[in-house]
C-alpha positions as a Markdown table, in Angstrom:
| # | Residue | x | y | z |
|---|---|---|---|---|
| 1 | Met | 1.0 | 9.8 | -17.1 |
| 2 | Arg | 1.8 | 6.2 | -18.2 |
| 3 | Ile | 4.4 | 5.6 | -20.8 |
| 4 | Ser | 1.8 | 4.1 | -23.2 |
| 5 | Ser | -0.3 | 7.3 | -23.1 |
| 6 | Gln | 2.8 | 9.4 | -23.5 |
| 7 | Leu | 3.9 | 7.5 | -26.6 |
| 8 | Lys | 0.5 | 7.8 | -28.2 |
| 9 | Lys | 0.3 | 11.5 | -27.5 |
| 10 | Ala | 3.8 | 12.2 | -28.8 |
| 11 | Arg | 3.1 | 10.3 | -32.0 |
| 12 | Lys | -0.3 | 12.1 | -32.5 |
| 13 | Asp | 1.3 | 15.5 | -31.7 |
| 14 | Lys | 3.8 | 14.8 | -34.6 |
| 15 | Lys | 0.9 | 13.7 | -36.8 |
| 16 | Leu | 2.7 | 10.4 | -37.5 |
| 17 | Thr | 1.0 | 7.0 | -38.2 |
| 18 | Gln | 1.9 | 3.8 | -36.4 |
| 19 | Glu | 3.0 | 2.3 | -39.7 |
| 20 | Tyr | 5.5 | 5.2 | -40.3 |
| 21 | Val | 7.0 | 5.0 | -36.8 |
| 22 | Ala | 7.2 | 1.2 | -37.0 |
| 23 | Ser | 9.1 | 1.4 | -40.3 |
| 24 | Gln | 11.5 | 4.0 | -38.8 |
| 25 | Ile | 12.6 | 1.7 | -35.9 |
| 26 | Asn | 12.2 | -1.7 | -37.7 |
| 27 | Val | 9.3 | -3.1 | -35.7 |
| 28 | Ser | 5.8 | -4.1 | -36.7 |
| 29 | Arg | 2.8 | -1.7 | -36.5 |
| 30 | Lys | 1.3 | -4.2 | -33.9 |
| 31 | Thr | 4.3 | -3.6 | -31.7 |
| 32 | Ile | 3.8 | 0.2 | -31.8 |
| 33 | Ser | 0.1 | -0.4 | -31.0 |
| 34 | Ser | 0.9 | -2.7 | -28.1 |
| 35 | Trp | 3.2 | -0.1 | -26.6 |
| 36 | Glu | 0.6 | 2.6 | -27.0 |
| 37 | Asn | -2.1 | 0.5 | -25.5 |
| 38 | Gly | -0.1 | -0.6 | -22.5 |
| 39 | Arg | 0.3 | -4.3 | -23.4 |
| 40 | Gly | 4.0 | -3.9 | -23.6 |
| 41 | Gln | 6.8 | -1.4 | -23.3 |
| 42 | Pro | 9.7 | -0.5 | -25.6 |
| 43 | Asn | 13.2 | -1.4 | -24.3 |
| 44 | Ser | 15.6 | 1.5 | -23.8 |
| 45 | Ala | 17.1 | 1.2 | -27.3 |
| 46 | Tyr | 13.7 | 1.5 | -28.9 |
| 47 | Leu | 12.7 | 4.3 | -26.6 |
| 48 | Lys | 15.8 | 6.2 | -27.5 |
| 49 | Gln | 14.8 | 5.9 | -31.2 |
| 50 | Leu | 11.2 | 7.0 | -30.4 |
| 51 | Asn | 12.5 | 10.0 | -28.5 |
| 52 | Ser | 14.5 | 10.9 | -31.5 |
| 53 | Ile | 11.5 | 10.6 | -33.9 |
| 54 | Tyr | 9.1 | 12.4 | -31.5 |
| 55 | Asp | 11.6 | 15.0 | -30.3 |
| 56 | Thr | 10.8 | 14.1 | -26.7 |
| 57 | Asn | 12.6 | 12.9 | -23.6 |
| 58 | Leu | 10.3 | 10.0 | -22.5 |
| 59 | Gln | 11.7 | 7.7 | -19.8 |
| 60 | Leu | 10.7 | 4.3 | -18.5 |
| 61 | His | 10.2 | 3.9 | -14.8 |
| 62 | Tyr | 10.6 | 0.3 | -13.8 |
| 63 | Thr | 8.7 | -0.4 | -10.6 |
| 64 | Lys | 7.7 | -3.7 | -9.3 |
| 65 | Asn | 4.3 | -3.6 | -7.6 |
| 66 | Ile | 3.7 | -6.9 | -5.7 |
| 67 | Asn | 0.1 | -6.0 | -5.0 |
| 68 | Lys | -0.8 | -5.8 | -8.7 |
| 69 | Asn | 1.0 | -9.1 | -9.4 |
| 70 | Asn | -0.6 | -11.1 | -6.6 |
| 71 | Pro | -4.0 | -9.7 | -5.9 |
| 72 | Lys | -5.2 | -13.1 | -4.6 |
| 73 | His | -2.5 | -13.2 | -2.0 |
| 74 | Phe | -3.2 | -9.7 | -1.0 |
| 75 | Asn | -6.9 | -10.5 | -0.6 |
| 76 | Leu | -6.1 | -13.5 | 1.6 |
| 77 | Met | -3.8 | -11.3 | 3.7 |
| 78 | Phe | -6.5 | -8.7 | 4.0 |
| 79 | Trp | -9.0 | -11.2 | 5.3 |
| 80 | Ile | -6.5 | -12.6 | 7.8 |
| 81 | Asn | -5.9 | -9.1 | 8.9 |
| 82 | Ile | -9.7 | -8.6 | 9.5 |
| 83 | Val | -9.9 | -11.8 | 11.6 |
| 84 | Leu | -6.9 | -10.8 | 13.7 |
| 85 | Phe | -8.3 | -7.3 | 14.1 |
| 86 | Ile | -11.5 | -8.7 | 15.4 |
| 87 | Leu | -9.7 | -11.1 | 17.7 |
| 88 | Cys | -7.6 | -8.2 | 19.1 |
| 89 | Leu | -10.8 | -6.3 | 19.8 |
| 90 | Val | -12.2 | -9.4 | 21.6 |
| 91 | Asn | -8.9 | -9.4 | 23.6 |
| 92 | Ile | -9.4 | -5.8 | 24.6 |
| 93 | Phe | -12.9 | -6.1 | 25.8 |
| 94 | Thr | -12.8 | -9.6 | 27.3 |
| 95 | Gly | -9.2 | -10.2 | 28.2 |
| 96 | Val | -9.1 | -13.6 | 26.5 |
| 97 | Leu | -6.6 | -14.5 | 23.8 |
| 98 | Ser | -3.7 | -12.8 | 25.4 |
| 99 | Gly | -1.2 | -13.7 | 22.7 |
| 100 | Ile | -3.2 | -12.3 | 19.8 |
| 101 | Ala | -1.6 | -8.9 | 19.9 |
| 102 | Phe | 1.8 | -10.4 | 19.4 |
| 103 | Leu | 0.5 | -12.5 | 16.5 |
| 104 | Gln | -1.1 | -9.3 | 15.0 |
| 105 | Leu | 2.2 | -7.4 | 15.4 |
| 106 | Ile | 4.1 | -10.1 | 13.4 |
| 107 | Phe | 1.4 | -10.2 | 10.8 |
| 108 | Ile | 1.1 | -6.4 | 10.3 |
| 109 | Ser | 4.9 | -6.1 | 10.1 |
| 110 | Phe | 5.0 | -8.9 | 7.5 |
| 111 | Leu | 2.1 | -7.3 | 5.5 |
| 112 | Cys | 3.7 | -3.8 | 5.5 |
| 113 | Val | 7.1 | -5.2 | 4.4 |
| 114 | Arg | 5.8 | -7.6 | 1.9 |
| 115 | Tyr | 3.4 | -5.2 | 0.2 |
| 116 | Lys | 5.5 | -2.1 | 0.8 |
| 117 | Ile | 2.8 | -0.3 | 2.8 |
| 118 | Asn | 4.1 | 2.9 | 4.4 |
| 119 | Met | 1.2 | 4.2 | 6.5 |
| 120 | Phe | 3.0 | 7.3 | 7.6 |
| 121 | Ile | 3.7 | 8.6 | 4.1 |
| 122 | Tyr | 0.1 | 7.7 | 3.0 |
| 123 | Ile | -1.4 | 9.5 | 6.0 |
| 124 | Lys | 0.9 | 12.5 | 5.4 |
| 125 | Asn | -0.2 | 12.7 | 1.8 |
| 126 | Asn | -3.9 | 12.3 | 2.7 |
| 127 | Gly | -4.1 | 14.3 | 5.9 |
| 128 | Lys | -7.9 | 14.3 | 6.1 |
| 129 | Tyr | -7.8 | 10.8 | 7.8 |
| 130 | Ile | -5.2 | 11.6 | 10.3 |
| 131 | Ile | -7.7 | 12.6 | 13.0 |
| 132 | Ile | -9.6 | 9.3 | 12.6 |
| 133 | Tyr | -6.4 | 7.3 | 13.1 |
| 134 | Ile | -5.4 | 9.4 | 16.1 |
| 135 | Leu | -8.8 | 8.8 | 17.6 |
| 136 | Ile | -8.6 | 5.1 | 17.0 |
| 137 | Phe | -5.2 | 5.0 | 18.6 |
| 138 | Ile | -6.4 | 7.0 | 21.7 |
| 139 | Leu | -9.6 | 5.0 | 22.1 |
| 140 | Ser | -7.8 | 1.7 | 21.9 |
| 141 | Leu | -5.1 | 3.0 | 24.3 |
| 142 | Ile | -7.8 | 4.0 | 26.8 |
| 143 | Phe | -9.6 | 0.7 | 26.6 |
| 144 | Ile | -6.4 | -1.3 | 27.0 |
| 145 | Met | -5.2 | 0.8 | 30.0 |
| 146 | Asn | -8.6 | 0.5 | 31.5 |
| 147 | Asn | -8.5 | -3.3 | 31.3 |
| 148 | Leu | -5.0 | -3.3 | 32.7 |
| 149 | Ser | -6.0 | -1.2 | 35.7 |
| 150 | Phe | -8.7 | -3.8 | 36.4 |
| 151 | Ser | -6.3 | -6.7 | 36.1 |
| 152 | Tyr | -3.4 | -5.1 | 38.0 |
| 153 | Ala | -3.5 | -2.7 | 40.9 |
| 154 | Phe | -0.8 | -0.1 | 39.9 |
| 155 | His | 0.5 | 1.3 | 43.2 |
| 156 | Asn | 3.9 | 2.0 | 41.8 |
| 157 | Tyr | 4.1 | 4.0 | 38.5 |
| 158 | Ile | 7.6 | 2.6 | 37.7 |
| 159 | Lys | 6.2 | -0.9 | 37.6 |
| 160 | Ala | 3.4 | 0.3 | 35.4 |
| 161 | Ile | 5.7 | 1.6 | 32.6 |
| 162 | Pro | 6.2 | -1.7 | 30.8 |
| 163 | Phe | 2.4 | -2.2 | 30.8 |
| 164 | Phe | 1.9 | 1.3 | 29.4 |
| 165 | Ile | 4.5 | 0.7 | 26.7 |
| 166 | Gly | 2.8 | -2.6 | 25.8 |
| 167 | Ala | -0.6 | -0.8 | 25.7 |
| 168 | Val | 0.9 | 1.8 | 23.3 |
| 169 | Ile | 2.3 | -0.9 | 21.0 |
| 170 | His | -1.0 | -2.8 | 21.1 |
| 171 | Ser | -2.8 | 0.4 | 20.2 |
| 172 | Leu | -0.4 | 1.1 | 17.3 |
| 173 | Ile | -1.0 | -2.5 | 16.1 |
| 174 | Leu | -4.8 | -2.0 | 16.1 |
| 175 | Thr | -4.5 | 1.4 | 14.4 |
| 176 | Ser | -2.3 | -0.1 | 11.7 |
| 177 | Ser | -4.7 | -2.9 | 11.2 |
| 178 | Phe | -7.6 | -0.5 | 11.0 |
| 179 | Phe | -5.6 | 1.6 | 8.4 |
| 180 | Ile | -5.1 | -1.5 | 6.2 |
| 181 | Ile | -8.7 | -2.4 | 6.5 |
| 182 | Thr | -10.0 | 1.0 | 5.6 |
| 183 | Asn | -7.6 | 1.6 | 2.8 |
| 184 | Tyr | -7.9 | -1.8 | 1.1 |
| 185 | Lys | -8.8 | -0.5 | -2.3 |
| 186 | Asn | -5.9 | 2.0 | -2.3 |
| 187 | Leu | -3.3 | -0.5 | -1.2 |
| 188 | Lys | -4.5 | -3.3 | -3.5 |
């Protein structure tokens, strides 16, 4: 529950008016109203006084959510991700644009760090999608390995290990990009 809702509920539970609470802590009624409607937050000194009046132990949680502050930037990043995802798919099926996977790796890494996207925690908390992401990973790995086997004749398995590692990384990149595309509204 947000602090604004908690403040409003605590005041109403005590059957106090905004005017009364405002007079007790020397602020205006509009200030109390803005705190209760989420347009502002009391500082720690005022919150301590409110906790004393309401007999509560409410606490402020200061979090900085970059996504909420910069939705236009996130939207731009989202569309760039879609374009790179499509280009990576073109690379898988046609073999052209060989450097696109590296560019997508850099972009996905930047996106995850910049917007604090932790896919593993999100998937762990919402386990119903894990099968879809595993399938996307396996299918992209199969397509990439299939294309590699057409391009290179692997007679020695030791020489094929770097290609397999690259295919796994490329598959992880595609799966991460797909995750961001499909969870756009939750990440925004």
